[in-house]
Protein backbone atom coordinates (compact mmCIF):
# COMPACT_ATOMS: atom_id res chain seq x y z
CA UNK A 1 0.00 0.00 0.00
CA UNK A 2 1.29 3.47 -0.93
CA UNK A 3 0.69 5.02 2.51
CA UNK A 4 2.56 2.22 4.26
CA UNK A 5 5.55 2.84 1.97
CA UNK A 6 5.69 6.61 2.59
CA UNK A 7 5.03 6.49 6.35
CA UNK A 8 8.74 6.79 7.16
CA UNK A 9 9.22 10.06 5.25
CA UNK A 10 5.76 11.62 5.50
CA UNK A 11 6.59 13.92 8.42
CA UNK A 12 9.60 15.35 6.57
CA UNK A 13 7.38 16.38 3.68
CA UNK A 14 4.70 17.89 5.88
CA UNK A 15 6.97 19.71 8.29
CA UNK A 16 9.56 21.04 5.84
CA UNK A 17 8.15 21.23 2.34
CA UNK A 18 4.58 21.96 3.40
CA UNK A 19 5.41 23.82 6.63
CA UNK A 20 3.31 26.97 6.16
CA UNK A 21 0.20 25.06 5.14
CA UNK A 22 0.60 22.59 8.01
CA UNK A 23 1.03 25.40 10.54
CA UNK A 24 -2.13 27.15 9.30
CA UNK A 25 -4.06 23.87 9.36
CA UNK A 26 -3.08 23.27 12.99
CA UNK A 27 -4.10 26.80 13.98
CA UNK A 28 -7.50 26.59 12.30
CA UNK A 29 -8.37 23.12 13.61
CA UNK A 30 -7.25 24.00 17.14
CA UNK A 31 -9.68 26.94 17.19
CA UNK A 32 -12.59 24.65 16.29
CA UNK A 33 -12.07 22.06 19.05
CA UNK A 34 -13.65 22.51 22.50
CA UNK A 35 -12.32 21.07 25.79
CA UNK A 36 -15.46 18.96 26.28
CA UNK A 37 -15.40 17.49 22.75
CA UNK A 38 -15.17 13.81 22.03
CA UNK A 39 -13.43 13.79 18.65
CA UNK A 40 -12.94 11.34 15.81
CA UNK A 41 -9.95 11.98 13.55
CA UNK A 42 -10.12 9.96 10.34
CA UNK A 43 -6.95 9.48 8.29
CA UNK A 44 -4.72 10.65 11.14
CA UNK A 45 -1.65 9.44 9.27
CA UNK A 46 1.50 9.84 11.35
CA UNK A 47 -0.30 12.10 13.79
CA UNK A 48 0.69 15.52 12.51
CA UNK A 49 -2.67 16.96 13.58
CA UNK A 50 -3.43 14.42 16.31
CA UNK A 51 -1.43 16.15 19.03
CA UNK A 52 -3.05 19.51 18.32
CA UNK A 53 -6.51 17.96 18.60
CA UNK A 54 -5.66 15.95 21.72
CA UNK A 55 -4.40 19.07 23.54
CA UNK A 56 -7.82 20.68 23.17
CA UNK A 57 -10.37 17.84 23.49
CA UNK A 58 -11.67 15.53 26.17
CA UNK A 59 -11.18 12.31 24.17
CA UNK A 60 -9.82 11.51 20.72
CA UNK A 61 -10.23 8.41 18.58
CA UNK A 62 -7.56 8.64 15.86
CA UNK A 63 -7.96 6.25 12.93
CA UNK A 64 -6.10 5.48 9.73
CA UNK A 65 -6.32 2.85 7.00
CA UNK A 66 -2.52 2.46 6.90
CA UNK A 67 -1.13 0.38 9.73
CA UNK A 68 2.39 1.84 9.34
CA UNK A 69 1.11 5.41 9.53
CA UNK A 70 -0.92 4.49 12.60
CA UNK A 71 2.11 2.87 14.25
CA UNK A 72 4.12 6.07 13.81
CA UNK A 73 1.31 8.13 15.34
CA UNK A 74 0.96 5.72 18.28
CA UNK A 75 4.68 5.96 18.97
CA UNK A 76 4.59 9.78 19.01
CA UNK A 77 1.68 9.99 21.42
CA UNK A 78 2.09 6.87 23.55
CA UNK A 79 2.01 9.01 26.72
CA UNK A 80 -1.22 10.84 25.84
CA UNK A 81 -3.98 9.28 27.89
CA UNK A 82 -6.90 10.82 26.00
CA UNK A 83 -6.01 9.28 22.60
CA UNK A 84 -7.11 5.88 21.34
CA UNK A 85 -5.62 4.68 18.05
CA UNK A 86 -7.49 2.27 15.81
CA UNK A 87 -7.04 1.04 12.26
CA UNK A 88 -10.12 1.99 10.29
CA UNK A 89 -11.68 2.86 6.98
CA UNK A 90 -13.27 6.29 6.48
CA UNK A 91 -15.76 4.68 4.07
CA UNK A 92 -17.07 2.39 6.80
CA UNK A 93 -16.47 3.87 10.25
CA UNK A 94 -16.83 1.27 12.99
CA UNK A 95 -18.68 3.51 15.47
CA UNK A 96 -22.34 3.99 16.36
CA UNK A 97 -24.38 6.85 14.91
CA UNK A 98 -23.90 10.24 16.58
CA UNK A 99 -20.87 9.16 18.64
CA UNK A 100 -18.73 12.32 18.38
CA UNK A 101 -19.06 16.05 19.04
CA UNK A 102 -16.47 16.77 16.36
CA UNK A 103 -15.23 14.76 13.40
CA UNK A 104 -12.02 15.69 11.57
CA UNK A 105 -10.84 14.38 8.19
CA UNK A 106 -7.93 16.51 7.04
CA UNK A 107 -6.27 16.13 3.66
CA UNK A 108 -8.05 12.93 2.70
CA UNK A 109 -11.45 13.46 1.03
CA UNK A 110 -9.91 14.58 -2.28
CA UNK A 111 -7.87 11.35 -2.42
CA UNK A 112 -10.84 8.99 -2.20
CA UNK A 113 -12.67 7.22 -5.02
CA UNK A 114 -15.92 7.65 -3.09
CA UNK A 115 -15.71 11.06 -1.37
CA UNK A 116 -19.47 11.42 -0.89
CA UNK A 117 -19.66 8.05 0.83
CA UNK A 118 -16.92 9.19 3.23
CA UNK A 119 -18.73 12.46 3.92
CA UNK A 120 -21.93 10.53 4.64
CA UNK A 121 -20.04 8.39 7.16
CA UNK A 122 -18.58 11.47 8.86
CA UNK A 123 -22.09 12.91 9.10
CA UNK A 124 -23.47 9.63 10.47
CA UNK A 125 -21.02 9.44 13.39
CA UNK A 126 -21.17 13.16 14.23
CA UNK A 127 -23.72 14.19 16.85
CA UNK A 128 -26.62 16.39 15.78
CA UNK A 129 -25.33 19.96 16.03
CA UNK A 130 -21.72 18.75 16.07
CA UNK A 131 -18.85 19.88 13.88
CA UNK A 132 -17.43 18.18 10.81
CA UNK A 133 -14.02 19.61 9.94
CA UNK A 134 -12.75 18.74 6.46
CA UNK A 135 -9.86 21.09 5.66
CSV table of N, CA and C in Angstrom, one decimal:
chain,number,residue,atom,x,y,z
A,1,UNK,N,0.8,-1.2,0.0
A,1,UNK,CA,0.0,0.0,0.0
A,1,UNK,C,0.9,1.3,0.0
A,2,UNK,N,0.5,2.2,-0.8
A,2,UNK,CA,1.3,3.5,-0.9
A,2,UNK,C,1.6,4.1,0.4
A,3,UNK,N,0.5,4.3,1.2
A,3,UNK,CA,0.7,5.0,2.5
A,3,UNK,C,1.6,4.3,3.5
A,4,UNK,N,1.6,3.0,3.4
A,4,UNK,CA,2.6,2.2,4.3
A,4,UNK,C,4.0,2.5,3.8
A,5,UNK,N,4.2,2.6,2.5
A,5,UNK,CA,5.6,2.8,2.0
A,5,UNK,C,6.1,4.2,2.3
A,6,UNK,N,5.2,5.2,2.3
A,6,UNK,CA,5.7,6.6,2.6
A,6,UNK,C,5.6,7.0,4.1
A,7,UNK,N,5.2,6.1,4.9
A,7,UNK,CA,5.0,6.5,6.3
A,7,UNK,C,6.3,7.0,7.0
A,8,UNK,N,7.5,6.4,6.6
A,8,UNK,CA,8.7,6.8,7.2
A,8,UNK,C,9.2,8.2,6.8
A,9,UNK,N,8.8,8.7,5.7
A,9,UNK,CA,9.2,10.1,5.3
A,9,UNK,C,8.1,11.1,5.2
A,10,UNK,N,6.9,10.7,5.6
A,10,UNK,CA,5.8,11.6,5.5
A,10,UNK,C,5.9,12.9,6.3
A,11,UNK,N,6.4,12.8,7.5
A,11,UNK,CA,6.6,13.9,8.4
A,11,UNK,C,7.6,14.9,7.8
A,12,UNK,N,8.6,14.5,7.2
A,12,UNK,CA,9.6,15.4,6.6
A,12,UNK,C,8.9,16.2,5.5
A,13,UNK,N,8.1,15.6,4.7
A,13,UNK,CA,7.4,16.4,3.7
A,13,UNK,C,6.5,17.4,4.3
A,14,UNK,N,5.7,17.0,5.3
A,14,UNK,CA,4.7,17.9,5.9
A,14,UNK,C,5.3,19.0,6.7
A,15,UNK,N,6.4,18.7,7.4
A,15,UNK,CA,7.0,19.7,8.3
A,15,UNK,C,8.0,20.6,7.6
A,16,UNK,N,8.6,20.2,6.5
A,16,UNK,CA,9.6,21.0,5.8
A,16,UNK,C,9.0,21.6,4.6
A,17,UNK,N,8.6,20.8,3.6
A,17,UNK,CA,8.1,21.2,2.3
A,17,UNK,C,6.8,21.9,2.4
A,18,UNK,N,5.9,21.4,3.3
A,18,UNK,CA,4.6,22.0,3.4
A,18,UNK,C,4.4,22.7,4.7
A,19,UNK,N,5.4,23.3,5.3
A,19,UNK,CA,5.4,23.8,6.6
A,19,UNK,C,4.4,24.9,6.9
A,20,UNK,N,4.3,25.9,6.0
A,20,UNK,CA,3.3,27.0,6.2
A,20,UNK,C,1.9,26.5,6.1
A,21,UNK,N,1.6,25.6,5.2
A,21,UNK,CA,0.2,25.1,5.1
A,21,UNK,C,-0.1,24.2,6.4
A,22,UNK,N,0.8,23.4,6.8
A,22,UNK,CA,0.6,22.6,8.0
A,22,UNK,C,0.4,23.5,9.2
A,23,UNK,N,1.2,24.5,9.4
A,23,UNK,CA,1.0,25.4,10.5
A,23,UNK,C,-0.4,26.1,10.6
A,24,UNK,N,-0.8,26.5,9.4
A,24,UNK,CA,-2.1,27.1,9.3
A,24,UNK,C,-3.2,26.1,9.6
A,25,UNK,N,-3.1,24.9,9.1
A,25,UNK,CA,-4.1,23.9,9.4
A,25,UNK,C,-4.2,23.6,10.9
A,26,UNK,N,-3.1,23.5,11.5
A,26,UNK,CA,-3.1,23.3,13.0
A,26,UNK,C,-3.8,24.4,13.7
A,27,UNK,N,-3.5,25.6,13.3
A,27,UNK,CA,-4.1,26.8,14.0
A,27,UNK,C,-5.6,26.8,13.8
A,28,UNK,N,-6.1,26.6,12.6
A,28,UNK,CA,-7.5,26.6,12.3
A,28,UNK,C,-8.2,25.5,13.0
A,29,UNK,N,-7.7,24.3,13.0
A,29,UNK,CA,-8.4,23.1,13.6
A,29,UNK,C,-8.4,23.3,15.1
A,30,UNK,N,-7.3,23.8,15.7
A,30,UNK,CA,-7.2,24.0,17.1
A,30,UNK,C,-8.3,24.9,17.6
A,31,UNK,N,-8.6,26.0,16.8
A,31,UNK,CA,-9.7,26.9,17.2
A,31,UNK,C,-11.1,26.3,17.2
A,32,UNK,N,-11.3,25.2,16.4
A,32,UNK,CA,-12.6,24.7,16.3
A,32,UNK,C,-12.9,23.5,17.3
A,33,UNK,N,-11.9,23.1,18.1
A,33,UNK,CA,-12.1,22.1,19.1
A,33,UNK,C,-12.4,22.7,20.4
A,34,UNK,N,-13.3,22.1,21.1
A,34,UNK,CA,-13.6,22.5,22.5
A,34,UNK,C,-13.1,21.5,23.5
A,35,UNK,N,-12.9,22.0,24.7
A,35,UNK,CA,-12.3,21.1,25.8
A,35,UNK,C,-13.2,19.9,26.2
A,36,UNK,N,-14.5,20.0,25.9
A,36,UNK,CA,-15.5,19.0,26.3
A,36,UNK,C,-15.7,18.0,25.1
A,37,UNK,N,-15.1,18.3,24.0
A,37,UNK,CA,-15.4,17.5,22.8
A,37,UNK,C,-14.8,16.1,22.8
A,38,UNK,N,-15.6,15.2,22.3
A,38,UNK,CA,-15.2,13.8,22.0
A,38,UNK,C,-15.0,13.8,20.5
A,39,UNK,N,-13.8,13.6,20.0
A,39,UNK,CA,-13.4,13.8,18.7
A,39,UNK,C,-13.0,12.5,18.0
A,40,UNK,N,-13.4,12.4,16.7
A,40,UNK,CA,-12.9,11.3,15.8
A,40,UNK,C,-12.1,12.0,14.8
A,41,UNK,N,-10.8,11.5,14.6
A,41,UNK,CA,-10.0,12.0,13.5
A,41,UNK,C,-9.8,10.8,12.6
A,42,UNK,N,-10.3,11.0,11.4
A,42,UNK,CA,-10.1,10.0,10.3
A,42,UNK,C,-8.9,10.3,9.5
A,43,UNK,N,-8.2,9.3,9.1
A,43,UNK,CA,-7.0,9.5,8.3
A,43,UNK,C,-5.9,10.3,9.1
A,44,UNK,N,-5.7,9.9,10.3
A,44,UNK,CA,-4.7,10.6,11.1
A,44,UNK,C,-3.3,10.5,10.6
A,45,UNK,N,-3.0,9.6,9.8
A,45,UNK,CA,-1.6,9.4,9.3
A,45,UNK,C,-0.6,9.2,10.4
A,46,UNK,N,0.5,10.0,10.3
A,46,UNK,CA,1.5,9.8,11.3
A,46,UNK,C,1.2,10.7,12.6
A,47,UNK,N,0.1,11.3,12.6
A,47,UNK,CA,-0.3,12.1,13.8
A,47,UNK,C,0.1,13.6,13.8
A,48,UNK,N,0.3,14.1,12.6
A,48,UNK,CA,0.7,15.5,12.5
A,48,UNK,C,-0.3,16.5,13.1
A,49,UNK,N,-1.6,16.1,13.0
A,49,UNK,CA,-2.7,17.0,13.6
A,49,UNK,C,-3.2,16.4,14.9
A,50,UNK,N,-2.9,15.1,15.1
A,50,UNK,CA,-3.4,14.4,16.3
A,50,UNK,C,-3.1,15.1,17.6
A,51,UNK,N,-1.9,15.5,17.8
A,51,UNK,CA,-1.4,16.1,19.0
A,51,UNK,C,-2.1,17.5,19.3
A,52,UNK,N,-2.4,18.2,18.2
A,52,UNK,CA,-3.1,19.5,18.3
A,52,UNK,C,-4.5,19.3,18.8
A,53,UNK,N,-5.1,18.3,18.2
A,53,UNK,CA,-6.5,18.0,18.6
A,53,UNK,C,-6.6,17.5,20.1
A,54,UNK,N,-5.7,16.6,20.4
A,54,UNK,CA,-5.7,15.9,21.7
A,54,UNK,C,-5.4,17.0,22.8
A,55,UNK,N,-4.6,18.0,22.6
A,55,UNK,CA,-4.4,19.1,23.5
A,55,UNK,C,-5.7,19.8,23.9
A,56,UNK,N,-6.6,19.9,23.0
A,56,UNK,CA,-7.8,20.7,23.2
A,56,UNK,C,-9.1,19.9,23.6
A,57,UNK,N,-9.1,18.6,23.3
A,57,UNK,CA,-10.4,17.8,23.5
A,57,UNK,C,-10.3,17.0,24.7
A,58,UNK,N,-11.5,16.5,25.0
A,58,UNK,CA,-11.7,15.5,26.2
A,58,UNK,C,-11.1,14.1,25.8
A,59,UNK,N,-11.6,13.6,24.6
A,59,UNK,CA,-11.2,12.3,24.2
A,59,UNK,C,-11.1,12.3,22.7
A,60,UNK,N,-10.1,11.6,22.2
A,60,UNK,CA,-9.8,11.5,20.7
A,60,UNK,C,-9.7,10.1,20.3
A,61,UNK,N,-10.4,9.7,19.3
A,61,UNK,CA,-10.2,8.4,18.6
A,61,UNK,C,-9.6,8.8,17.3
A,62,UNK,N,-8.3,8.4,17.1
A,62,UNK,CA,-7.6,8.6,15.9
A,62,UNK,C,-7.5,7.4,15.0
A,63,UNK,N,-7.9,7.4,13.8
A,63,UNK,CA,-8.0,6.3,12.9
A,63,UNK,C,-7.2,6.5,11.6
A,64,UNK,N,-6.7,5.4,11.1
A,64,UNK,CA,-6.1,5.5,9.7
A,64,UNK,C,-6.2,4.1,9.1
A,65,UNK,N,-6.3,4.1,7.8
A,65,UNK,CA,-6.3,2.9,7.0
A,65,UNK,C,-5.0,2.2,7.0
A,66,UNK,N,-3.9,3.0,7.0
A,66,UNK,CA,-2.5,2.5,6.9
A,66,UNK,C,-2.0,2.1,8.3
A,67,UNK,N,-1.6,0.8,8.4
A,67,UNK,CA,-1.1,0.4,9.7
A,67,UNK,C,0.2,1.0,10.1
A,68,UNK,N,1.1,1.2,9.1
A,68,UNK,CA,2.4,1.8,9.3
A,68,UNK,C,2.2,3.3,9.8
A,69,UNK,N,1.3,4.0,9.1
A,69,UNK,CA,1.1,5.4,9.5
A,69,UNK,C,0.6,5.4,11.0
A,70,UNK,N,-0.3,4.6,11.3
A,70,UNK,CA,-0.9,4.5,12.6
A,70,UNK,C,0.1,4.1,13.7
A,71,UNK,N,1.0,3.2,13.3
A,71,UNK,CA,2.1,2.9,14.3
A,71,UNK,C,3.0,4.1,14.6
A,72,UNK,N,3.3,4.9,13.6
A,72,UNK,CA,4.1,6.1,13.8
A,72,UNK,C,3.4,7.1,14.7
A,73,UNK,N,2.1,7.2,14.5
A,73,UNK,CA,1.3,8.1,15.3
A,73,UNK,C,1.2,7.6,16.8
A,74,UNK,N,1.0,6.3,16.9
A,74,UNK,CA,1.0,5.7,18.3
A,74,UNK,C,2.3,6.0,19.0
A,75,UNK,N,3.4,5.8,18.3
A,75,UNK,CA,4.7,6.0,19.0
A,75,UNK,C,4.9,7.4,19.4
A,76,UNK,N,4.5,8.4,18.6
A,76,UNK,CA,4.6,9.8,19.0
A,76,UNK,C,3.8,10.1,20.3
A,77,UNK,N,2.6,9.6,20.4
A,77,UNK,CA,1.7,10.0,21.4
A,77,UNK,C,1.4,8.9,22.4
A,78,UNK,N,2.3,8.0,22.6
A,78,UNK,CA,2.1,6.9,23.6
A,78,UNK,C,1.8,7.3,25.0
A,79,UNK,N,2.2,8.5,25.3
A,79,UNK,CA,2.0,9.0,26.7
A,79,UNK,C,0.7,9.8,26.9
A,80,UNK,N,0.0,10.1,25.8
A,80,UNK,CA,-1.2,10.8,25.8
A,80,UNK,C,-2.4,9.9,26.2
A,81,UNK,N,-3.0,10.2,27.4
A,81,UNK,CA,-4.0,9.3,27.9
A,81,UNK,C,-5.4,9.5,27.3
A,82,UNK,N,-5.6,10.6,26.6
A,82,UNK,CA,-6.9,10.8,26.0
A,82,UNK,C,-7.0,10.4,24.5
A,83,UNK,N,-6.0,9.7,24.0
A,83,UNK,CA,-6.0,9.3,22.6
A,83,UNK,C,-6.1,7.8,22.5
A,84,UNK,N,-7.0,7.3,21.7
A,84,UNK,CA,-7.1,5.9,21.3
A,84,UNK,C,-6.8,5.8,19.9
A,85,UNK,N,-5.9,4.9,19.5
A,85,UNK,CA,-5.6,4.7,18.1
A,85,UNK,C,-6.3,3.4,17.6
A,86,UNK,N,-6.8,3.4,16.3
A,86,UNK,CA,-7.5,2.3,15.8
A,86,UNK,C,-7.4,2.3,14.3
A,87,UNK,N,-7.0,1.1,13.7
A,87,UNK,CA,-7.0,1.0,12.3
A,87,UNK,C,-8.5,1.1,11.8
A,88,UNK,N,-8.7,1.9,10.8
A,88,UNK,CA,-10.1,2.0,10.3
A,88,UNK,C,-10.2,2.5,8.9
A,89,UNK,N,-11.4,2.4,8.3
A,89,UNK,CA,-11.7,2.9,7.0
A,89,UNK,C,-12.7,4.0,7.0
A,90,UNK,N,-12.4,5.1,6.5
A,90,UNK,CA,-13.3,6.3,6.5
A,90,UNK,C,-14.6,6.0,5.7
A,91,UNK,N,-14.6,5.0,4.8
A,91,UNK,CA,-15.8,4.7,4.1
A,91,UNK,C,-16.7,3.8,4.9
A,92,UNK,N,-16.3,3.3,6.0
A,92,UNK,CA,-17.1,2.4,6.8
A,92,UNK,C,-16.6,2.5,8.2
A,93,UNK,N,-17.0,3.6,8.9
A,93,UNK,CA,-16.5,3.9,10.3
A,93,UNK,C,-17.1,3.0,11.3
A,94,UNK,N,-16.3,2.3,12.0
A,94,UNK,CA,-16.8,1.3,13.0
A,94,UNK,C,-17.2,1.9,14.3
A,95,UNK,N,-18.2,2.8,14.3
A,95,UNK,CA,-18.7,3.5,15.5
A,95,UNK,C,-20.2,3.7,15.3
A,96,UNK,N,-20.9,3.8,16.4
A,96,UNK,CA,-22.3,4.0,16.4
A,96,UNK,C,-22.7,5.4,15.8
A,97,UNK,N,-23.9,5.5,15.4
A,97,UNK,CA,-24.4,6.8,14.9
A,97,UNK,C,-24.2,7.9,16.0
A,98,UNK,N,-24.0,9.1,15.7
A,98,UNK,CA,-23.9,10.2,16.6
A,98,UNK,C,-23.0,10.0,17.8
A,99,UNK,N,-21.8,9.5,17.6
A,99,UNK,CA,-20.9,9.2,18.6
A,99,UNK,C,-20.0,10.3,19.0
A,100,UNK,N,-19.8,11.3,18.2
A,100,UNK,CA,-18.7,12.3,18.4
A,100,UNK,C,-19.3,13.7,18.3
A,101,UNK,N,-18.7,14.6,19.1
A,101,UNK,CA,-19.1,16.0,19.0
A,101,UNK,C,-18.4,16.7,17.8
A,102,UNK,N,-17.2,16.2,17.5
A,102,UNK,CA,-16.5,16.8,16.4
A,102,UNK,C,-15.8,15.6,15.6
A,103,UNK,N,-15.9,15.7,14.3
A,103,UNK,CA,-15.2,14.8,13.4
A,103,UNK,C,-14.3,15.5,12.5
A,104,UNK,N,-13.0,15.0,12.4
A,104,UNK,CA,-12.0,15.7,11.6
A,104,UNK,C,-11.5,14.7,10.5
A,105,UNK,N,-11.4,15.2,9.3
A,105,UNK,CA,-10.8,14.4,8.2
A,105,UNK,C,-10.0,15.3,7.3
A,106,UNK,N,-8.8,15.5,7.7
A,106,UNK,CA,-7.9,16.5,7.0
A,106,UNK,C,-7.1,15.9,5.9
A,107,UNK,N,-7.1,16.5,4.8
A,107,UNK,CA,-6.3,16.1,3.7
A,107,UNK,C,-6.5,14.7,3.2
A,108,UNK,N,-7.8,14.3,3.1
A,108,UNK,CA,-8.1,12.9,2.7
A,108,UNK,C,-9.2,12.8,1.7
A,109,UNK,N,-10.2,13.6,1.9
A,109,UNK,CA,-11.5,13.5,1.0
A,109,UNK,C,-11.1,13.5,-0.5
A,110,UNK,N,-10.3,14.4,-0.9
A,110,UNK,CA,-9.9,14.6,-2.3
A,110,UNK,C,-9.1,13.4,-2.8
A,111,UNK,N,-8.6,12.5,-2.0
A,111,UNK,CA,-7.9,11.3,-2.4
A,111,UNK,C,-8.7,10.1,-2.6
A,112,UNK,N,-10.0,10.2,-2.2
A,112,UNK,CA,-10.8,9.0,-2.2
A,112,UNK,C,-11.6,8.8,-3.5
A,113,UNK,N,-11.8,7.5,-3.9
A,113,UNK,CA,-12.7,7.2,-5.0
A,113,UNK,C,-14.1,7.5,-4.8
A,114,UNK,N,-14.5,7.4,-3.5
A,114,UNK,CA,-15.9,7.6,-3.1
A,114,UNK,C,-16.0,8.7,-2.0
A,115,UNK,N,-15.7,10.0,-2.4
A,115,UNK,CA,-15.7,11.1,-1.4
A,115,UNK,C,-17.1,11.3,-0.7
A,116,UNK,N,-18.1,11.2,-1.5
A,116,UNK,CA,-19.5,11.4,-0.9
A,116,UNK,C,-19.9,10.3,0.1
A,117,UNK,N,-19.4,9.1,-0.1
A,117,UNK,CA,-19.7,8.1,0.8
A,117,UNK,C,-18.9,8.3,2.1
A,118,UNK,N,-17.7,8.8,2.0
A,118,UNK,CA,-16.9,9.2,3.2
A,118,UNK,C,-17.6,10.3,4.0
A,119,UNK,N,-18.1,11.3,3.3
A,119,UNK,CA,-18.7,12.5,3.9
A,119,UNK,C,-20.0,12.0,4.6
A,120,UNK,N,-20.7,11.1,4.0
A,120,UNK,CA,-21.9,10.5,4.6
A,120,UNK,C,-21.6,9.8,5.9
A,121,UNK,N,-20.5,9.1,5.9
A,121,UNK,CA,-20.0,8.4,7.2
A,121,UNK,C,-19.6,9.4,8.3
A,122,UNK,N,-18.9,10.4,7.9
A,122,UNK,CA,-18.6,11.5,8.9
A,122,UNK,C,-19.8,12.1,9.5
A,123,UNK,N,-20.8,12.3,8.6
A,123,UNK,CA,-22.1,12.9,9.1
A,123,UNK,C,-22.8,11.9,10.0
A,124,UNK,N,-22.8,10.7,9.7
A,124,UNK,CA,-23.5,9.6,10.5
A,124,UNK,C,-22.9,9.5,11.9
A,125,UNK,N,-21.6,9.6,12.1
A,125,UNK,CA,-21.0,9.4,13.4
A,125,UNK,C,-20.9,10.7,14.2
A,126,UNK,N,-21.2,11.9,13.5
A,126,UNK,CA,-21.2,13.2,14.2
A,126,UNK,C,-22.5,13.4,14.9
A,127,UNK,N,-22.5,13.9,16.1
A,127,UNK,CA,-23.7,14.2,16.9
A,127,UNK,C,-24.5,15.3,16.2
A,128,UNK,N,-25.8,15.3,16.3
A,128,UNK,CA,-26.6,16.4,15.8
A,128,UNK,C,-26.1,17.7,16.4
A,129,UNK,N,-25.8,18.7,15.6
A,129,UNK,CA,-25.3,20.0,16.0
A,129,UNK,C,-23.8,20.0,16.2
A,130,UNK,N,-23.2,18.8,15.9
A,130,UNK,CA,-21.7,18.8,16.1
A,130,UNK,C,-21.0,19.4,14.9
A,131,UNK,N,-19.7,19.3,14.9
A,131,UNK,CA,-18.8,19.9,13.9
A,131,UNK,C,-18.2,18.8,13.0
A,132,UNK,N,-18.2,19.0,11.7
A,132,UNK,CA,-17.4,18.2,10.8
A,132,UNK,C,-16.4,19.1,10.2
A,133,UNK,N,-15.1,18.8,10.4
A,133,UNK,CA,-14.0,19.6,9.9
A,133,UNK,C,-13.3,18.8,8.8
A,134,UNK,N,-13.4,19.4,7.6
A,134,UNK,CA,-12.7,18.7,6.5
A,134,UNK,C,-11.9,19.8,5.7
A,135,UNK,N,-10.7,20.1,6.3
A,135,UNK,CA,-9.9,21.1,5.7
A,135,UNK,C,-9.0,20.5,4.5
